[in-house]
Amino acid sequence: MNAHVDVMDLANRLKSAEEAFVLATVVRTVSVTAAKAGAKAVIRPDGTIVAGWIGGGCARGAVLRAARQALMDGKARLISVQPKALLAEHGVAAGELREGIQFSANMCPSKGTMDIFIEPVLPRPALVVFGASPVAIAVVEQAALLGFHITLAAPAADRAEPLAADVVVDGFAIAEPPAGKIFALVATQGSGDLAALQAALALEADYYGFVGSGRKMAALKADLSHAGVPPERLDRIKGPAGLDLGAITPEEIALSILAEILVIRRRDQRGEATAH
C-alpha cells in the first residue's frame, strides 16, 4: 500500500486504463476506530490495497472479502463491522445480509463499529466485431451508444469508412484481447467467415455470435470440427445471432444482436443463472 498515492487520482487512472478495482469508502464510524468516515482505499482484484486507508486488521478482512465478492458479481454492497455483542443485540449474525447490509464481527479490543461502502469499478464490457459488413458497421455504431469497449477486426481493404471503435485491427487475429467480459460477433458475411470464426473462438468470450443463415452456420461448424475445434466449443456459437425480432435491415439485425448480448450481460446482475 502506498499512502502517498492520491486515492481518487489512482482510481481515475485505473478506470481510464480499463482495469478492475474496488473503491472502499468508510461512511460511518461509532466509538473508537482506526479510520474515520470519509476514508477511502483502492483495492485490486488480488486483494492488494494500493492506495488509501480503511483501518487495520479489525476491518481489513471483512473489506477484502466483500471486495472480492463485488468484483465477481459486479454489485456494490454496504458492510457493517460491529462488535459481537452489538450484533447479538441487533439480532444478526456475522456474515448475515439484512436489508442491504452485510454484517461482520469486529474482534478487536476497541469494539468500534465501521460501515464501509464497497464499489466495484469494472472495465467496460468488450465487444469484438469481426468483419466490416453493413451489419458489422451497424453493430459498432449502436454498441458505442451502449457503453461497450469495441474492437473491430477486419482487413483494411474491407473497411470503407471510419468506425466508432476503440481499437481497429487489420485482419482477424487479436494479439491483445480486451479486459473484462468479452462478447464476440462474426459479421463477415462471406468475406473470411471461417478465419474470423477461428479467431473469435480463440478468445475466452461469454458470447459467440455469427451473422448468417442456420445452414451456413452448420457448414462452418463442420469445417471447424474437422479443424479440431471441440464440440462443446462449437455448441457455444449462436448462429444466426440475435433475438428473433423479425429483423430485416442491417440496423434491425444489429439491434436484435445487441439485445441478445444485453440479456447475457445483465443476467448475473439480475441474479439469474448464466447460460451460453
PDB file of C-alpha atoms in Angstrom:
ATOM      1  CA  MET A   1       0.000   0.000   0.000  1.00  0.00           C
ATOM      2  CA  ASN A   2       1.278   3.488  -0.847  1.00  0.00           C
ATOM      3  CA  ALA A   3      -0.253   6.050   1.495  1.00  0.00           C
ATOM      4  CA  HIS A   4       1.226   8.870  -0.618  1.00  0.00           C
ATOM      5  CA  VAL A   5      -0.768   7.998  -3.742  1.00  0.00           C
ATOM      6  CA  ASP A   6      -3.906  10.098  -4.154  1.00  0.00           C
ATOM      7  CA  VAL A   7      -6.838   7.677  -3.991  1.00  0.00           C
ATOM      8  CA  MET A   8      -9.159   9.389  -6.445  1.00  0.00           C
ATOM      9  CA  ASP A   9      -6.336  10.179  -8.866  1.00  0.00           C
ATOM     10  CA  LEU A  10      -5.341   6.499  -8.926  1.00  0.00           C
ATOM     11  CA  ALA A  11      -8.985   5.427  -9.251  1.00  0.00           C
ATOM     12  CA  ASN A  12      -9.410   7.667 -12.277  1.00  0.00           C
ATOM     13  CA  ARG A  13      -6.222   6.332 -13.861  1.00  0.00           C
ATOM     14  CA  LEU A  14      -7.225   2.705 -13.313  1.00  0.00           C
ATOM     15  CA  LYS A  15     -10.684   3.385 -14.724  1.00  0.00           C
ATOM     16  CA  SER A  16      -9.220   5.038 -17.820  1.00  0.00           C
ATOM     17  CA  ALA A  17      -6.917   2.050 -18.277  1.00  0.00           C
ATOM     18  CA  GLU A  18      -9.908  -0.335 -18.121  1.00  0.00           C
ATOM     19  CA  GLU A  19      -8.512  -2.076 -15.017  1.00  0.00           C
ATOM     20  CA  ALA A  20     -10.807  -3.645 -12.430  1.00  0.00           C
ATOM     21  CA  PHE A  21     -10.641  -2.419  -8.839  1.00  0.00           C
ATOM     22  CA  VAL A  22     -12.771  -1.653  -5.796  1.00  0.00           C
ATOM     23  CA  LEU A  23     -13.178   1.757  -4.205  1.00  0.00           C
ATOM     24  CA  ALA A  24     -13.906   1.254  -0.491  1.00  0.00           C
ATOM     25  CA  THR A  25     -15.257   4.218   1.465  1.00  0.00           C
ATOM     26  CA  VAL A  26     -15.865   4.424   5.214  1.00  0.00           C
ATOM     27  CA  VAL A  27     -19.293   6.037   5.524  1.00  0.00           C
ATOM     28  CA  ARG A  28     -19.877   5.793   9.296  1.00  0.00           C
ATOM     29  CA  THR A  29     -17.951   5.029  12.460  1.00  0.00           C
ATOM     30  CA  VAL A  30     -19.074   4.608  16.069  1.00  0.00           C
ATOM     31  CA  SER A  31     -16.766   4.658  19.112  1.00  0.00           C
ATOM     32  CA  VAL A  32     -13.039   4.036  18.620  1.00  0.00           C
ATOM     33  CA  THR A  33     -11.957   3.059  15.089  1.00  0.00           C
ATOM     34  CA  ALA A  34      -8.663   3.405  13.232  1.00  0.00           C
ATOM     35  CA  ALA A  35     -10.224   5.009  10.167  1.00  0.00           C
ATOM     36  CA  LYS A  36     -12.919   7.661  10.191  1.00  0.00           C
ATOM     37  CA  ALA A  37     -15.845   8.498   7.916  1.00  0.00           C
ATOM     38  CA  GLY A  38     -14.642   9.614   4.515  1.00  0.00           C
ATOM     39  CA  ALA A  39     -11.550   7.412   4.485  1.00  0.00           C
ATOM     40  CA  LYS A  40     -11.073   5.650   1.143  1.00  0.00           C
ATOM     41  CA  ALA A  41      -8.955   2.890  -0.312  1.00  0.00           C
ATOM     42  CA  VAL A  42      -8.339   1.406  -3.757  1.00  0.00           C
ATOM     43  CA  ILE A  43      -8.245  -2.403  -3.763  1.00  0.00           C
ATOM     44  CA  ARG A  44      -7.033  -4.508  -6.686  1.00  0.00           C
ATOM     45  CA  PRO A  45      -8.529  -7.921  -7.588  1.00  0.00           C
ATOM     46  CA  ASP A  46      -5.642  -9.721  -5.835  1.00  0.00           C
ATOM     47  CA  GLY A  47      -6.639  -8.071  -2.541  1.00  0.00           C
ATOM     48  CA  THR A  48      -3.814  -5.530  -2.530  1.00  0.00           C
ATOM     49  CA  ILE A  49      -4.681  -2.116  -1.084  1.00  0.00           C
ATOM     50  CA  VAL A  50      -2.687   0.101  -3.423  1.00  0.00           C
ATOM     51  CA  ALA A  51      -3.773   3.485  -2.091  1.00  0.00           C
ATOM     52  CA  GLY A  52      -5.643   4.903   0.876  1.00  0.00           C
ATOM     53  CA  TRP A  53      -6.592   3.577   4.300  1.00  0.00           C
ATOM     54  CA  ILE A  54      -9.694   1.855   5.674  1.00  0.00           C
ATOM     55  CA  GLY A  55      -8.336   0.792   9.064  1.00  0.00           C
ATOM     56  CA  GLY A  56      -6.303  -2.066  10.428  1.00  0.00           C
ATOM     57  CA  GLY A  57      -6.935  -5.759  10.832  1.00  0.00           C
ATOM     58  CA  CYS A  58     -10.249  -5.238  12.629  1.00  0.00           C
ATOM     59  CA  ALA A  59     -11.985  -4.323   9.378  1.00  0.00           C
ATOM     60  CA  ARG A  60      -9.492  -5.316   6.699  1.00  0.00           C
ATOM     61  CA  GLY A  61     -10.534  -8.980   6.394  1.00  0.00           C
ATOM     62  CA  ALA A  62     -14.231  -8.138   6.020  1.00  0.00           C
ATOM     63  CA  VAL A  63     -13.469  -5.398   3.490  1.00  0.00           C
ATOM     64  CA  LEU A  64     -11.243  -7.622   1.351  1.00  0.00           C
ATOM     65  CA  ARG A  65     -13.813 -10.446   1.359  1.00  0.00           C
ATOM     66  CA  ALA A  66     -16.529  -8.029   0.286  1.00  0.00           C
ATOM     67  CA  ALA A  67     -14.228  -6.551  -2.370  1.00  0.00           C
ATOM     68  CA  ARG A  68     -13.607  -9.987  -3.913  1.00  0.00           C
ATOM     69  CA  GLN A  69     -17.346 -10.717  -3.962  1.00  0.00           C
ATOM     70  CA  ALA A  70     -18.109  -7.332  -5.530  1.00  0.00           C
ATOM     71  CA  LEU A  71     -15.590  -7.872  -8.325  1.00  0.00           C
ATOM     72  CA  MET A  72     -17.101 -11.295  -9.036  1.00  0.00           C
ATOM     73  CA  ASP A  73     -20.743 -10.216  -9.280  1.00  0.00           C
ATOM     74  CA  GLY A  74     -20.299  -6.538 -10.174  1.00  0.00           C
ATOM     75  CA  LYS A  75     -22.576  -5.396  -7.348  1.00  0.00           C
ATOM     76  CA  ALA A  76     -21.861  -2.680  -4.811  1.00  0.00           C
ATOM     77  CA  ARG A  77     -22.505  -3.532  -1.164  1.00  0.00           C
ATOM     78  CA  LEU A  78     -22.516  -1.963   2.284  1.00  0.00           C
ATOM     79  CA  ILE A  79     -20.752  -3.852   5.071  1.00  0.00           C
ATOM     80  CA  SER A  80     -21.026  -3.128   8.776  1.00  0.00           C
ATOM     81  CA  VAL A  81     -18.218  -4.302  11.052  1.00  0.00           C
ATOM     82  CA  GLN A  82     -19.541  -4.398  14.626  1.00  0.00           C
ATOM     83  CA  PRO A  83     -18.584  -5.977  17.975  1.00  0.00           C
ATOM     84  CA  LYS A  84     -20.154  -9.402  18.503  1.00  0.00           C
ATOM     85  CA  ALA A  85     -22.151  -8.120  21.481  1.00  0.00           C
ATOM     86  CA  LEU A  86     -23.703  -5.389  19.341  1.00  0.00           C
ATOM     87  CA  LEU A  87     -24.531  -7.848  16.568  1.00  0.00           C
ATOM     88  CA  ALA A  88     -26.271 -10.057  19.126  1.00  0.00           C
ATOM     89  CA  GLU A  89     -28.149  -7.049  20.493  1.00  0.00           C
ATOM     90  CA  HIS A  90     -29.432  -6.322  16.986  1.00  0.00           C
ATOM     91  CA  GLY A  91     -30.288  -9.979  16.435  1.00  0.00           C
ATOM     92  CA  VAL A  92     -27.949 -10.507  13.498  1.00  0.00           C
ATOM     93  CA  ALA A  93     -25.065 -12.916  12.990  1.00  0.00           C
ATOM     94  CA  ALA A  94     -21.696 -12.296  11.390  1.00  0.00           C
ATOM     95  CA  GLY A  95     -21.962 -12.972   7.663  1.00  0.00           C
ATOM     96  CA  GLU A  96     -25.692 -12.244   7.568  1.00  0.00           C
ATOM     97  CA  LEU A  97     -27.186  -9.977   4.913  1.00  0.00           C
ATOM     98  CA  ARG A  98     -30.140  -7.927   6.066  1.00  0.00           C
ATOM     99  CA  GLU A  99     -31.848  -5.000   4.337  1.00  0.00           C
ATOM    100  CA  GLY A 100     -28.885  -4.494   2.047  1.00  0.00           C
ATOM    101  CA  ILE A 101     -26.271  -4.522   4.830  1.00  0.00           C
ATOM    102  CA  GLN A 102     -23.724  -7.310   5.157  1.00  0.00           C
ATOM    103  CA  PHE A 103     -22.657  -7.742   8.791  1.00  0.00           C
ATOM    104  CA  SER A 104     -19.250  -8.776  10.072  1.00  0.00           C
ATOM    105  CA  ALA A 105     -17.821  -9.154  13.574  1.00  0.00           C
ATOM    106  CA  ASN A 106     -15.155  -6.830  14.959  1.00  0.00           C
ATOM    107  CA  MET A 107     -12.934  -8.977  17.165  1.00  0.00           C
ATOM    108  CA  CYS A 108     -10.573  -6.134  18.162  1.00  0.00           C
ATOM    109  CA  PRO A 109     -10.456  -4.743  21.731  1.00  0.00           C
ATOM    110  CA  SER A 110     -11.524  -1.290  20.501  1.00  0.00           C
ATOM    111  CA  LYS A 111     -15.088  -2.587  19.992  1.00  0.00           C
ATOM    112  CA  GLY A 112     -15.809   0.107  17.437  1.00  0.00           C
ATOM    113  CA  THR A 113     -18.255  -0.006  14.514  1.00  0.00           C
ATOM    114  CA  MET A 114     -17.426   0.821  10.902  1.00  0.00           C
ATOM    115  CA  ASP A 115     -19.751   0.905   7.919  1.00  0.00           C
ATOM    116  CA  ILE A 116     -17.901   0.667   4.597  1.00  0.00           C
ATOM    117  CA  PHE A 117     -19.338   1.090   1.092  1.00  0.00           C
ATOM    118  CA  ILE A 118     -17.762  -1.291  -1.410  1.00  0.00           C
ATOM    119  CA  GLU A 119     -17.968  -0.074  -5.016  1.00  0.00           C
ATOM    120  CA  PRO A 120     -16.614  -2.309  -7.792  1.00  0.00           C
ATOM    121  CA  VAL A 121     -15.272  -0.484 -10.837  1.00  0.00           C
ATOM    122  CA  LEU A 122     -15.060  -2.871 -13.773  1.00  0.00           C
ATOM    123  CA  PRO A 123     -13.816  -2.475 -17.345  1.00  0.00           C
ATOM    124  CA  ARG A 124     -16.465  -1.707 -19.921  1.00  0.00           C
ATOM    125  CA  PRO A 125     -17.905  -4.873 -21.465  1.00  0.00           C
ATOM    126  CA  ALA A 126     -15.835  -5.663 -24.538  1.00  0.00           C
ATOM    127  CA  LEU A 127     -17.432  -6.291 -27.910  1.00  0.00           C
ATOM    128  CA  VAL A 128     -15.168  -7.724 -30.587  1.00  0.00           C
ATOM    129  CA  VAL A 129     -16.700  -7.458 -34.058  1.00  0.00           C
ATOM    130  CA  PHE A 130     -15.124  -9.421 -36.882  1.00  0.00           C
ATOM    131  CA  GLY A 131     -15.833  -8.076 -40.364  1.00  0.00           C
ATOM    132  CA  ALA A 132     -16.841  -4.790 -41.937  1.00  0.00           C
ATOM    133  CA  SER A 133     -20.192  -5.768 -43.441  1.00  0.00           C
ATOM    134  CA  PRO A 134     -23.222  -3.448 -43.186  1.00  0.00           C
ATOM    135  CA  VAL A 135     -24.370  -5.415 -40.119  1.00  0.00           C
ATOM    136  CA  ALA A 136     -20.928  -5.098 -38.518  1.00  0.00           C
ATOM    137  CA  ILE A 137     -20.955  -1.338 -39.077  1.00  0.00           C
ATOM    138  CA  ALA A 138     -24.466  -1.022 -37.609  1.00  0.00           C
ATOM    139  CA  VAL A 139     -23.467  -3.100 -34.560  1.00  0.00           C
ATOM    140  CA  VAL A 140     -20.410  -0.933 -33.912  1.00  0.00           C
ATOM    141  CA  GLU A 141     -22.427   2.284 -34.211  1.00  0.00           C
ATOM    142  CA  GLN A 142     -25.171   1.093 -31.862  1.00  0.00           C
ATOM    143  CA  ALA A 143     -22.821  -0.575 -29.358  1.00  0.00           C
ATOM    144  CA  ALA A 144     -20.898   2.670 -28.951  1.00  0.00           C
ATOM    145  CA  LEU A 145     -24.082   4.248 -27.561  1.00  0.00           C
ATOM    146  CA  LEU A 146     -24.426   1.385 -25.055  1.00  0.00           C
ATOM    147  CA  GLY A 147     -21.016   1.885 -23.485  1.00  0.00           C
ATOM    148  CA  PHE A 148     -19.131  -1.083 -24.917  1.00  0.00           C
ATOM    149  CA  HIS A 149     -15.395  -1.131 -25.480  1.00  0.00           C
ATOM    150  CA  ILE A 150     -15.371  -2.002 -29.177  1.00  0.00           C
ATOM    151  CA  THR A 151     -12.701  -3.799 -31.157  1.00  0.00           C
ATOM    152  CA  LEU A 152     -13.225  -4.043 -34.901  1.00  0.00           C
ATOM    153  CA  ALA A 153     -11.199  -6.741 -36.626  1.00  0.00           C
ATOM    154  CA  ALA A 154     -11.277  -6.742 -40.433  1.00  0.00           C
ATOM    155  CA  PRO A 155      -8.837  -6.464 -43.321  1.00  0.00           C
ATOM    156  CA  ALA A 156      -8.090  -2.811 -44.048  1.00  0.00           C
ATOM    157  CA  ALA A 157      -9.221  -3.269 -47.654  1.00  0.00           C
ATOM    158  CA  ASP A 158     -12.720  -4.183 -46.427  1.00  0.00           C
ATOM    159  CA  ARG A 159     -13.183  -1.047 -44.317  1.00  0.00           C
ATOM    160  CA  ALA A 160     -14.697   1.710 -46.422  1.00  0.00           C
ATOM    161  CA  GLU A 161     -15.225   4.318 -43.685  1.00  0.00           C
ATOM    162  CA  PRO A 162     -14.029   5.259 -40.179  1.00  0.00           C
ATOM    163  CA  LEU A 163     -15.948   3.484 -37.443  1.00  0.00           C
ATOM    164  CA  ALA A 164     -16.660   4.336 -33.808  1.00  0.00           C
ATOM    165  CA  ALA A 165     -14.407   1.569 -32.496  1.00  0.00           C
ATOM    166  CA  ASP A 166     -11.910   1.914 -29.648  1.00  0.00           C
ATOM    167  CA  VAL A 167      -9.471  -0.471 -31.336  1.00  0.00           C
ATOM    168  CA  VAL A 168      -9.202  -1.328 -35.041  1.00  0.00           C
ATOM    169  CA  VAL A 169      -7.272  -4.444 -36.096  1.00  0.00           C
ATOM    170  CA  ASP A 170      -6.098  -5.118 -39.629  1.00  0.00           C
ATOM    171  CA  GLY A 171      -7.211  -8.705 -40.200  1.00  0.00           C
ATOM    172  CA  PHE A 172      -8.828 -11.074 -37.723  1.00  0.00           C
ATOM    173  CA  ALA A 173      -6.044 -12.003 -35.268  1.00  0.00           C
ATOM    174  CA  ILE A 174      -6.493 -10.360 -31.847  1.00  0.00           C
ATOM    175  CA  ALA A 175      -2.999 -10.120 -30.353  1.00  0.00           C
ATOM    176  CA  GLU A 176      -4.125  -8.389 -27.136  1.00  0.00           C
ATOM    177  CA  PRO A 177      -7.662  -9.376 -26.047  1.00  0.00           C
ATOM    178  CA  PRO A 178      -9.578  -6.624 -24.255  1.00  0.00           C
ATOM    179  CA  ALA A 179     -10.100  -6.756 -20.498  1.00  0.00           C
ATOM    180  CA  GLY A 180     -13.337  -7.754 -18.797  1.00  0.00           C
ATOM    181  CA  LYS A 181     -16.292  -9.650 -20.205  1.00  0.00           C
ATOM    182  CA  ILE A 182     -15.910 -10.295 -23.923  1.00  0.00           C
ATOM    183  CA  PHE A 183     -18.689 -10.686 -26.474  1.00  0.00           C
ATOM    184  CA  ALA A 184     -17.533 -11.834 -29.920  1.00  0.00           C
ATOM    185  CA  LEU A 185     -19.521 -11.347 -33.093  1.00  0.00           C
ATOM    186  CA  VAL A 186     -18.569 -12.608 -36.550  1.00  0.00           C
ATOM    187  CA  ALA A 187     -20.293 -10.418 -39.116  1.00  0.00           C
ATOM    188  CA  THR A 188     -18.041 -11.053 -42.111  1.00  0.00           C
ATOM    189  CA  GLN A 189     -20.973 -12.187 -44.268  1.00  0.00           C
ATOM    190  CA  GLY A 190     -18.975 -14.185 -46.795  1.00  0.00           C
ATOM    191  CA  SER A 191     -15.655 -12.351 -46.536  1.00  0.00           C
ATOM    192  CA  GLY A 192     -13.430 -14.630 -44.449  1.00  0.00           C
ATOM    193  CA  ASP A 193     -16.104 -16.367 -42.382  1.00  0.00           C
ATOM    194  CA  LEU A 194     -14.057 -19.402 -41.368  1.00  0.00           C
ATOM    195  CA  ALA A 195     -10.912 -17.447 -40.466  1.00  0.00           C
ATOM    196  CA  ALA A 196     -12.969 -14.963 -38.460  1.00  0.00           C
ATOM    197  CA  LEU A 197     -14.757 -17.739 -36.553  1.00  0.00           C
ATOM    198  CA  GLN A 198     -11.432 -19.363 -35.711  1.00  0.00           C
ATOM    199  CA  ALA A 199     -10.126 -16.033 -34.418  1.00  0.00           C
ATOM    200  CA  ALA A 200     -13.302 -15.465 -32.390  1.00  0.00           C
ATOM    201  CA  LEU A 201     -13.109 -18.913 -30.789  1.00  0.00           C
ATOM    202  CA  ALA A 202      -9.520 -18.173 -29.755  1.00  0.00           C
ATOM    203  CA  LEU A 203     -10.958 -15.602 -27.352  1.00  0.00           C
ATOM    204  CA  GLU A 204     -12.376 -16.525 -23.950  1.00  0.00           C
ATOM    205  CA  ALA A 205     -15.745 -14.919 -24.542  1.00  0.00           C
ATOM    206  CA  ASP A 206     -19.114 -15.014 -22.811  1.00  0.00           C
ATOM    207  CA  TYR A 207     -20.857 -14.962 -26.184  1.00  0.00           C
ATOM    208  CA  TYR A 208     -20.018 -16.039 -29.723  1.00  0.00           C
ATOM    209  CA  GLY A 209     -22.402 -14.875 -32.422  1.00  0.00           C
ATOM    210  CA  PHE A 210     -22.428 -15.472 -36.164  1.00  0.00           C
ATOM    211  CA  VAL A 211     -24.359 -13.386 -38.685  1.00  0.00           C
ATOM    212  CA  GLY A 212     -25.620 -15.771 -41.331  1.00  0.00           C
ATOM    213  CA  SER A 213     -28.142 -18.495 -42.024  1.00  0.00           C
ATOM    214  CA  GLY A 214     -28.508 -21.648 -39.983  1.00  0.00           C
ATOM    215  CA  ARG A 215     -27.451 -23.711 -42.995  1.00  0.00           C
ATOM    216  CA  LYS A 216     -24.260 -21.702 -43.435  1.00  0.00           C
ATOM    217  CA  MET A 217     -23.562 -21.949 -39.712  1.00  0.00           C
ATOM    218  CA  ALA A 218     -23.904 -25.741 -39.850  1.00  0.00           C
ATOM    219  CA  ALA A 219     -21.441 -25.982 -42.747  1.00  0.00           C
ATOM    220  CA  LEU A 220     -18.909 -23.779 -40.989  1.00  0.00           C
ATOM    221  CA  LYS A 221     -19.248 -25.770 -37.764  1.00  0.00           C
ATOM    222  CA  ALA A 222     -18.464 -28.918 -39.750  1.00  0.00           C
ATOM    223  CA  ASP A 223     -15.323 -27.259 -41.135  1.00  0.00           C
ATOM    224  CA  LEU A 224     -14.296 -26.121 -37.653  1.00  0.00           C
ATOM    225  CA  SER A 225     -14.891 -29.597 -36.280  1.00  0.00           C
ATOM    226  CA  HIS A 226     -12.623 -31.095 -38.948  1.00  0.00           C
ATOM    227  CA  ALA A 227     -10.031 -28.477 -37.934  1.00  0.00           C
ATOM    228  CA  GLY A 228     -10.071 -29.846 -34.388  1.00  0.00           C
ATOM    229  CA  VAL A 229     -12.403 -27.438 -32.574  1.00  0.00           C
ATOM    230  CA  PRO A 230     -14.119 -29.440 -29.777  1.00  0.00           C
ATOM    231  CA  PRO A 231     -17.921 -29.901 -29.956  1.00  0.00           C
ATOM    232  CA  GLU A 232     -18.543 -28.094 -26.655  1.00  0.00           C
ATOM    233  CA  ARG A 233     -16.825 -25.019 -28.087  1.00  0.00           C
ATOM    234  CA  LEU A 234     -18.839 -25.170 -31.290  1.00  0.00           C
ATOM    235  CA  ASP A 235     -22.090 -25.520 -29.330  1.00  0.00           C
ATOM    236  CA  ARG A 236     -21.491 -22.091 -27.824  1.00  0.00           C
ATOM    237  CA  ILE A 237     -21.705 -20.302 -31.190  1.00  0.00           C
ATOM    238  CA  LYS A 238     -25.107 -18.672 -31.688  1.00  0.00           C
ATOM    239  CA  GLY A 239     -25.914 -18.678 -35.360  1.00  0.00           C
ATOM    240  CA  PRO A 240     -27.864 -16.917 -36.615  1.00  0.00           C
ATOM    241  CA  ALA A 241     -27.003 -14.327 -33.955  1.00  0.00           C
ATOM    242  CA  GLY A 242     -29.671 -12.152 -32.381  1.00  0.00           C
ATOM    243  CA  LEU A 243     -33.122 -12.395 -30.864  1.00  0.00           C
ATOM    244  CA  ASP A 244     -35.968 -13.277 -33.212  1.00  0.00           C
ATOM    245  CA  LEU A 245     -37.404  -9.790 -33.740  1.00  0.00           C
ATOM    246  CA  GLY A 246     -38.264 -10.290 -37.391  1.00  0.00           C
ATOM    247  CA  ALA A 247     -35.308  -8.023 -38.270  1.00  0.00           C
ATOM    248  CA  ILE A 248     -34.591  -7.332 -41.952  1.00  0.00           C
ATOM    249  CA  THR A 249     -32.324  -4.288 -42.321  1.00  0.00           C
ATOM    250  CA  PRO A 250     -28.722  -4.195 -41.059  1.00  0.00           C
ATOM    251  CA  GLU A 251     -29.769  -1.747 -38.350  1.00  0.00           C
ATOM    252  CA  GLU A 252     -32.595  -4.012 -37.189  1.00  0.00           C
ATOM    253  CA  ILE A 253     -30.340  -7.075 -37.209  1.00  0.00           C
ATOM    254  CA  ALA A 254     -27.753  -5.140 -35.179  1.00  0.00           C
ATOM    255  CA  LEU A 255     -30.450  -4.208 -32.662  1.00  0.00           C
ATOM    256  CA  SER A 256     -31.514  -7.852 -32.307  1.00  0.00           C
ATOM    257  CA  ILE A 257     -27.900  -8.934 -31.733  1.00  0.00           C
ATOM    258  CA  LEU A 258     -27.182  -6.271 -29.136  1.00  0.00           C
ATOM    259  CA  ALA A 259     -30.447  -7.089 -27.375  1.00  0.00           C
ATOM    260  CA  GLU A 260     -29.302 -10.718 -27.142  1.00  0.00           C
ATOM    261  CA  ILE A 261     -25.916  -9.653 -25.796  1.00  0.00           C
ATOM    262  CA  LEU A 262     -27.531  -7.382 -23.208  1.00  0.00           C
ATOM    263  CA  VAL A 263     -29.674 -10.246 -21.936  1.00  0.00           C
ATOM    264  CA  ILE A 264     -26.499 -12.250 -21.281  1.00  0.00           C
ATOM    265  CA  ARG A 265     -24.575  -9.280 -19.907  1.00  0.00           C
ATOM    266  CA  ARG A 266     -27.218  -8.358 -17.341  1.00  0.00           C
ATOM    267  CA  ARG A 267     -28.267 -11.894 -16.386  1.00  0.00           C
ATOM    268  CA  ASP A 268     -25.798 -12.255 -13.480  1.00  0.00           C
ATOM    269  CA  GLN A 269     -26.691  -8.806 -12.167  1.00  0.00           C
ATOM    270  CA  ARG A 270     -30.364  -9.834 -12.067  1.00  0.00           C
ATOM    271  CA  GLY A 271     -29.439 -12.977 -10.113  1.00  0.00           C
ATOM    272  CA  GLU A 272     -30.288 -15.413 -12.918  1.00  0.00           C
ATOM    273  CA  ALA A 273     -28.272 -18.456 -13.916  1.00  0.00           C
ATOM    274  CA  THR A 274     -25.811 -17.918 -16.717  1.00  0.00           C
ATOM    275  CA  ALA A 275     -26.472 -19.779 -19.924  1.00  0.00           C
ATOM    276  CA  HIS A 276     -24.474 -19.810 -23.134  1.00  0.00           C
TER     277      HIS A 276
END
